[in-house]
Coordinates of C-alpha atoms in Angstrom, one line a residue:
X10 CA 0.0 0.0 0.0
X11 CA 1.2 3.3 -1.0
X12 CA 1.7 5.4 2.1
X13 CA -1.2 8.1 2.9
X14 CA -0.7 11.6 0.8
X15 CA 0.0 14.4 2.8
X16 CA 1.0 17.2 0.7
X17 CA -0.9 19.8 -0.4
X18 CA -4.9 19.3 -1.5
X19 CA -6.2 15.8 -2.3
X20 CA -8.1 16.3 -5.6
X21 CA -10.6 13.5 -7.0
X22 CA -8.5 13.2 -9.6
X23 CA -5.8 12.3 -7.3
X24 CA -8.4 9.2 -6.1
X25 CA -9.1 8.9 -9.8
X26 CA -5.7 8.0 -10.8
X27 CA -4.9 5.8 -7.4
X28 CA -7.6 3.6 -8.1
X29 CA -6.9 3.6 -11.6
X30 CA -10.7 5.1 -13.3
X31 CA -11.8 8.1 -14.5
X32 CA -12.8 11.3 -12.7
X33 CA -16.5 10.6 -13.6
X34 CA -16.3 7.3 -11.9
X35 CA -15.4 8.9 -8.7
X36 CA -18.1 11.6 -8.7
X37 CA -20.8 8.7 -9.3
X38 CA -18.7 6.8 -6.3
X39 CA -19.5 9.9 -3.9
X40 CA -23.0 10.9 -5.2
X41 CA -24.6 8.0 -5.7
X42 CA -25.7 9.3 -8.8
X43 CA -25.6 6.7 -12.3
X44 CA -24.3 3.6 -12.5
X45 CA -20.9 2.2 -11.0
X46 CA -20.0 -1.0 -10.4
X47 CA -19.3 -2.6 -6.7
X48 CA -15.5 -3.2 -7.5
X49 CA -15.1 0.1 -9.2
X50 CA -16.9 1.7 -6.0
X51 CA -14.8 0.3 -3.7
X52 CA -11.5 0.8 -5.2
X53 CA -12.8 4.4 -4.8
X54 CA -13.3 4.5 -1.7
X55 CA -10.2 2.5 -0.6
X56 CA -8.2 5.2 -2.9
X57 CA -10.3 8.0 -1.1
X58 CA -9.0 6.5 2.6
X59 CA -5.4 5.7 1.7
X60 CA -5.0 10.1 0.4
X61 CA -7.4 11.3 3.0
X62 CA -9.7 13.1 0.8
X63 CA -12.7 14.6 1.7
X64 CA -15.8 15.7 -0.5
X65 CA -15.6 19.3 -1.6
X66 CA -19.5 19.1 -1.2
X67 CA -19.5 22.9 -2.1
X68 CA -17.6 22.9 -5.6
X69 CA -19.8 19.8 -6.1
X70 CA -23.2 21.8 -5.7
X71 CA -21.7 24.8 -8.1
X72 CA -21.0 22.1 -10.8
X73 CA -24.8 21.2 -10.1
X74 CA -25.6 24.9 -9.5
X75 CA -26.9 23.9 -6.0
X76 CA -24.5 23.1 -2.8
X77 CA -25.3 20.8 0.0
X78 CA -25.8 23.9 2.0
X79 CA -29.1 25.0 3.9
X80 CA -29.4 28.9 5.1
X81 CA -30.6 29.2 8.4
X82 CA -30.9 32.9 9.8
X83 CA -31.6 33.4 13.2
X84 CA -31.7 36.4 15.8
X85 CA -31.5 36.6 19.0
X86 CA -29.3 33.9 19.6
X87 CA -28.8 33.7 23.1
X88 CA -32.6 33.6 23.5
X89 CA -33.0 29.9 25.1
X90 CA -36.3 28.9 23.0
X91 CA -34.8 30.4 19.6
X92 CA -31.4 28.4 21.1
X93 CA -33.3 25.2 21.0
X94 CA -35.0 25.9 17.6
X95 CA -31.5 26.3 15.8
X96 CA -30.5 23.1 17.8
X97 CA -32.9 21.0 16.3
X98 CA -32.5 22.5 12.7
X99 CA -29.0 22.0 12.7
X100 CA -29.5 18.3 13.8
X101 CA -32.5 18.0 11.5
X102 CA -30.1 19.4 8.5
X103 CA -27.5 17.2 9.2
X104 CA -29.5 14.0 9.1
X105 CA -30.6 15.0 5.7
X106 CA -27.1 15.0 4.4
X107 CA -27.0 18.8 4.4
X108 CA -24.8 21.2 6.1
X109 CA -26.5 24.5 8.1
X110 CA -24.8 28.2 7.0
X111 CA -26.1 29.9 10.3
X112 CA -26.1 33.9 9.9
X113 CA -27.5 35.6 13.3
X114 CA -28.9 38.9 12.0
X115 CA -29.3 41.7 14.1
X116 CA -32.1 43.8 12.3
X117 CA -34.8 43.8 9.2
X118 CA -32.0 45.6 7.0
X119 CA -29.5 42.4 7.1
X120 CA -32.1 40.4 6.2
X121 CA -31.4 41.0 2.0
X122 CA -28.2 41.1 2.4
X123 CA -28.0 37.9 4.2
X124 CA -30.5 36.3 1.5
X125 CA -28.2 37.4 -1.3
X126 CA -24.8 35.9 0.4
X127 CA -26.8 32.3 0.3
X128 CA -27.8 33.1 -3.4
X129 CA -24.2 33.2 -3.9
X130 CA -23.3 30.6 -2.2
X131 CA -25.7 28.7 -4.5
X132 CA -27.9 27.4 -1.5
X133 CA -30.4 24.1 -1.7
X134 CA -33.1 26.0 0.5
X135 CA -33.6 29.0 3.1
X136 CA -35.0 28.8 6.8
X137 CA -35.8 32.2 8.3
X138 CA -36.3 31.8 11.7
X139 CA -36.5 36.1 12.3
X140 CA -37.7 38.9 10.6
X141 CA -39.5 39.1 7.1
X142 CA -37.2 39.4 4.1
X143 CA -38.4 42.3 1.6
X144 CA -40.8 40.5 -1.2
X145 CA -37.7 41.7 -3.9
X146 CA -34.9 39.7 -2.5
X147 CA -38.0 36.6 -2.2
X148 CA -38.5 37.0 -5.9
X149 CA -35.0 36.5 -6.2
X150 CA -34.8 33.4 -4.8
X151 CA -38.3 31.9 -6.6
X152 CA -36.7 32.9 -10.1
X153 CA -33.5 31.1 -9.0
X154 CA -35.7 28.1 -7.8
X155 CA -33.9 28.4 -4.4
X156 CA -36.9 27.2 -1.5
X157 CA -37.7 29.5 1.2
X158 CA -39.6 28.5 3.8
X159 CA -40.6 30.1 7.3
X160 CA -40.7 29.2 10.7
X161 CA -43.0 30.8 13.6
X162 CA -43.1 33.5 10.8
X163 CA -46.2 35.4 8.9
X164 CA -47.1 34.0 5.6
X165 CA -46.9 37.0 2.9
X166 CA -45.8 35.6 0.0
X167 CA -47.6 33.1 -2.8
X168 CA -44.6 31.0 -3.1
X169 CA -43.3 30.9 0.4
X170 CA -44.0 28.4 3.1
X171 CA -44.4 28.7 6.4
X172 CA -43.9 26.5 9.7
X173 CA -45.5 27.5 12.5
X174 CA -46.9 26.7 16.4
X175 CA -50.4 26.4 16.9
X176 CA -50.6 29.4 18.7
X177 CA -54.3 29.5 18.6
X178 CA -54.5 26.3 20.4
X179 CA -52.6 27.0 22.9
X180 CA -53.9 30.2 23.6
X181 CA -57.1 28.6 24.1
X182 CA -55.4 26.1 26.6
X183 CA -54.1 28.6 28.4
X184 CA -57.9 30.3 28.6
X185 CA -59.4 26.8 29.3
X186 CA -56.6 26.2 32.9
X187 CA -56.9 29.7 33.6
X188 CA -60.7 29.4 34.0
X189 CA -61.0 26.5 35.1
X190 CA -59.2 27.4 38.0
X191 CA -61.1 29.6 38.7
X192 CA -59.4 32.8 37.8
X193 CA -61.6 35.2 37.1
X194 CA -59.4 38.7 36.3
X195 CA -57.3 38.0 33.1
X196 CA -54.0 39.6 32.1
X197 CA -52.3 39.1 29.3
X198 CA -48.7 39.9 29.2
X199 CA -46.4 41.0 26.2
X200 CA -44.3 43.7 24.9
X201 CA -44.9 47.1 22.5
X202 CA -42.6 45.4 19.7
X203 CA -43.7 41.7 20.1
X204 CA -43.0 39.0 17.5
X205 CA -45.4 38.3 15.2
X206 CA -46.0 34.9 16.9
X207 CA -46.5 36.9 20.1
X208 CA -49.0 39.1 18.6
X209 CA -51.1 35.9 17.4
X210 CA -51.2 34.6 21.0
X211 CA -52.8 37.7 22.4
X212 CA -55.3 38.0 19.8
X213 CA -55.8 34.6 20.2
X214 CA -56.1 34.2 24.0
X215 CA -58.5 37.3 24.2
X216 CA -61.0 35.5 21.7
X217 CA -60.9 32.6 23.9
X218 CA -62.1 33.9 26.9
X219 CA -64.7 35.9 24.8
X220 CA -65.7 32.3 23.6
X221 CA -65.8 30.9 27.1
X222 CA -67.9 34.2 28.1
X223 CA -65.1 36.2 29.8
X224 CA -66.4 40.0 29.4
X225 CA -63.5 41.8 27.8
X226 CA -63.7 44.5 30.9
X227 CA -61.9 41.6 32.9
X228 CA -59.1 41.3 31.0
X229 CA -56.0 43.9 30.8
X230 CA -53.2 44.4 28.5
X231 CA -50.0 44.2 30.9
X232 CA -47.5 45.9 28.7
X233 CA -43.8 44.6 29.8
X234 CA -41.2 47.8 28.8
X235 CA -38.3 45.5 27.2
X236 CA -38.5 41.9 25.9
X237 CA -37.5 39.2 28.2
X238 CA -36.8 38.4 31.9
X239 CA -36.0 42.0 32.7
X240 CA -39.4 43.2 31.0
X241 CA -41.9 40.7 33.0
X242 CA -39.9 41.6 36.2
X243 CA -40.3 45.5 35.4
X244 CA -43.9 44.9 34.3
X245 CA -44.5 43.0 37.6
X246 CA -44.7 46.3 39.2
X247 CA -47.3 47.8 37.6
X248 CA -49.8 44.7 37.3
X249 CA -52.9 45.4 38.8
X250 CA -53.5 43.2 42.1
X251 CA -56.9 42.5 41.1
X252 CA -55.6 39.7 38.4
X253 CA -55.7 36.5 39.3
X254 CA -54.4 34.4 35.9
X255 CA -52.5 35.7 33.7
X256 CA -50.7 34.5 30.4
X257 CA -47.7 36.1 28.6
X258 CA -46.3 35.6 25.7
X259 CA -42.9 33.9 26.4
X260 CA -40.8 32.2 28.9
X261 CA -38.5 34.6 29.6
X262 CA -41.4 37.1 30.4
X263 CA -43.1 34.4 32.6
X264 CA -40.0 33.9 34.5
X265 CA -39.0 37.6 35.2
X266 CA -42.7 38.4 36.3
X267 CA -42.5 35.3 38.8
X268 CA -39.9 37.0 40.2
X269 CA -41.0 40.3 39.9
X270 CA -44.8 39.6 41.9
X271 CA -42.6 37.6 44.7
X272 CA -41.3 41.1 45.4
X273 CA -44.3 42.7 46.1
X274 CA -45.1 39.5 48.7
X275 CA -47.1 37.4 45.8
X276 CA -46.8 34.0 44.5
X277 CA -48.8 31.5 42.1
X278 CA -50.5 29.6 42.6
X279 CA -51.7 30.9 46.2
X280 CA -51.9 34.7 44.5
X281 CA -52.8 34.2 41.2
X282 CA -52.4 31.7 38.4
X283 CA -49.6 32.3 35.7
X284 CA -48.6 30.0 32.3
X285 CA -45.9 31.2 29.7
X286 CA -45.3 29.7 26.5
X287 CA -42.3 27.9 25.1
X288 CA -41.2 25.4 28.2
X289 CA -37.6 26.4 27.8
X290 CA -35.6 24.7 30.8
X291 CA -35.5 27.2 32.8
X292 CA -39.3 26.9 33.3
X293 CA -38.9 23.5 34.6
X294 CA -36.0 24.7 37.3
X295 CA -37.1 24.5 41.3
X296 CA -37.4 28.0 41.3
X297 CA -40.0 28.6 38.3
X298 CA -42.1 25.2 38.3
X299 CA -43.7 27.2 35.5
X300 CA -47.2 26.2 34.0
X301 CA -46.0 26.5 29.9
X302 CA -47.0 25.6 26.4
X303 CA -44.4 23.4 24.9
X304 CA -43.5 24.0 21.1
X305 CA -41.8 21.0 19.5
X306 CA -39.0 22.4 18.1
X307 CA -37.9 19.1 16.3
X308 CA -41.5 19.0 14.2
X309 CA -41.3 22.3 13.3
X310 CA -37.5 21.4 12.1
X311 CA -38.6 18.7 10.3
X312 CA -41.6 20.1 8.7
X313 CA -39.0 22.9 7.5
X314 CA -37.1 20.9 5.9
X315 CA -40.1 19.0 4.3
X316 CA -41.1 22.5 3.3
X317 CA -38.1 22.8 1.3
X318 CA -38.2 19.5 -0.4
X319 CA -41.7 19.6 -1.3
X320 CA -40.8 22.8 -3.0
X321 CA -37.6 22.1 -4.9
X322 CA -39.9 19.6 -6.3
X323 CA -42.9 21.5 -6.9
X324 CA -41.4 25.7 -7.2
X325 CA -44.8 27.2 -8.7
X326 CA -47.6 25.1 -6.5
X327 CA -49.1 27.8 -4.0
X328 CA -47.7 28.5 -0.4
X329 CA -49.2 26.1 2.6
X330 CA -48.7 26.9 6.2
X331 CA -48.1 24.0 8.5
X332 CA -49.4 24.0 12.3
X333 CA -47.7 22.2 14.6
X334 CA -49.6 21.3 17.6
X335 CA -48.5 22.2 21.6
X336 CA -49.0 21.0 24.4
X337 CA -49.7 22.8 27.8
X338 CA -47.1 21.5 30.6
X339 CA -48.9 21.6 33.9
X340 CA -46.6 22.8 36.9
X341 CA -46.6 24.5 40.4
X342 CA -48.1 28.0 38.8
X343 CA -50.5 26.5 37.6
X344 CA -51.5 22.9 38.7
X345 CA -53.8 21.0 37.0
X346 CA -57.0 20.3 38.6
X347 CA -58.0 17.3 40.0

């Protein structure tokens, strides 16, 4: 055996002439693409092994005009729910034989720009996780027959997808625990420049108690100042004392109003009744025990990614949106009845 090549880039022409066939051969060897014969294959592979060479799965997609490349873009990063979401796509990506090009973007005008650097890297398909792209830069990427799909995100275009919670369900769990335990003063927490997702849930948990004959003069709009922890603790202090269940939009609002009402000598469930949405971990720690709605962050991964399939094969059929259902997690601030 020839001793392993060390020098310099292993080419597959390199593994062409070791195992002694011709540069197509190899290509059909590592695509699985047209025919090659078991011999042939494995004298490709045994080649590949004894120079170390490794798929340049990138100049194989340009050949193509497609990498093995999925665009994910996320914000927020360090947010523990969108944490969990990029988790799962990553794995979910993977498993597919694809490779995730993460870009966190940090506002609506990086959103084209990101779009066009996976147009030029010749992407198989787009997640966007945050934000909504501008409908020019989505034209783009229809004409170039590159798949876009959505998660948690609102559908605005004909030939975009879209992957979302049920947040209608479980805003009507939340109404059904909250009333059935008896609450009877409703608050529903968010803040001024909410996701769209979060928006939905509000809407969606004030129609519910309508349905279930709540008078809309018991229920208030608890505005947190600032997304996250910090905002439910701030908004804490300004909740009226007369509400008795309240819902909020995420976790980390949940959490930080926990805290916040414990301050001013209140706790759920004794006080009033309290359930967040997302069932991060932290809502499961000794210190939260939090009543939550769990989104399934591996289905909506996976529907993604079905998403994107679906329309590589089918680019002009119209734009579907996907629900994914959710469950409500009972804990401590809000126990289920017995």
């Amino acid at each position: 055996m020839k001793p392993r090549q060390t020098r310099g880039t292993v080419t597959a022409q390199d593994v062409a002439t070791r195992a002694g066939v011709s540069r197509a051969v190899v290509s059909r060897a590592f695509s699985d693409s047209g025919s090659i014969s078991p011999d042939a294959k494995a004298r490709v592979l045994a080649a590949a092994r004894e120079l170390g060479y490794q798929v340049n799965f990138l100049a194989q997609g340009l050949n193509r005009q497609r990498s093995q490349l999925i665009g994910v873009m996320v914000a927020r990063i360090g947010d523990p729910f969108r944490s969990a979401l990029l988790e799962a796509l990553i794995k979910a990506i993977s498993q597919r034989g694809y490779q995730a090009l993460v870009t966190e973007i940090a506002g609506e005008a990086e959103l084209e720009v990101t779009l066009r650097r996976f147009m030029q890297y010749r992407v198989s398909g787009v997640v966007v996780t945050s934000g909504q792209p501008p409908e020019a830069i989505i034209d783009d990427c229809v004409r170039h027959q590159i798949p876009v799909v959505g998660i948690n995100r609102p559908a605005t275009h004909a030939r975009v997808d879209t992957v979302c919670s049920d947040n209608a369900q479980g805003a009507a769990l939340a109404a059904a625990q909250l009333c059935d335990a008896g609450c009877r003063r409703f608050g529903w927490l968010n803040y001024p420049q909410s996701t769209w997702a979060g928006v939905e849930r509000g809407a969606a948990f004030l129609a519910a108690l309508v349905a279930r004959g709540v008078s809309e003069a018991h229920t208030t709009l608890v505005n947190a100042p600032e997304e996250g922890y910090q905002g439910g603790l701030a908004a804490a202090g300004s909740a009226h004392a007369s509400l008795d269940g309240i819902f909020c939009a995420n976790a980390q609002l949940a959490c930080g109003f926990l805290d916040g009402m414990r301050r001013r000598g209140k706790n759920a469930p004794h006080d009033f009744h309290l359930i967040g949405f997302d069932n991060t971990p932290q809502t499961a720690y000794d210190a939260y025990q939090l009543t939550t709605l769990h989104q399934d962050v591996a289905a909506l991964a996976a529907r993604a990614l079905d998403c994107l399939a679906d329309r590589a094969r089918q680019p002009h059929a119209p734009a579907r949106i996907e629900w994914v259902p959710v469950t409500l997690v009972h804990r401590q601030t809000s126990p289920r009845r017995i």
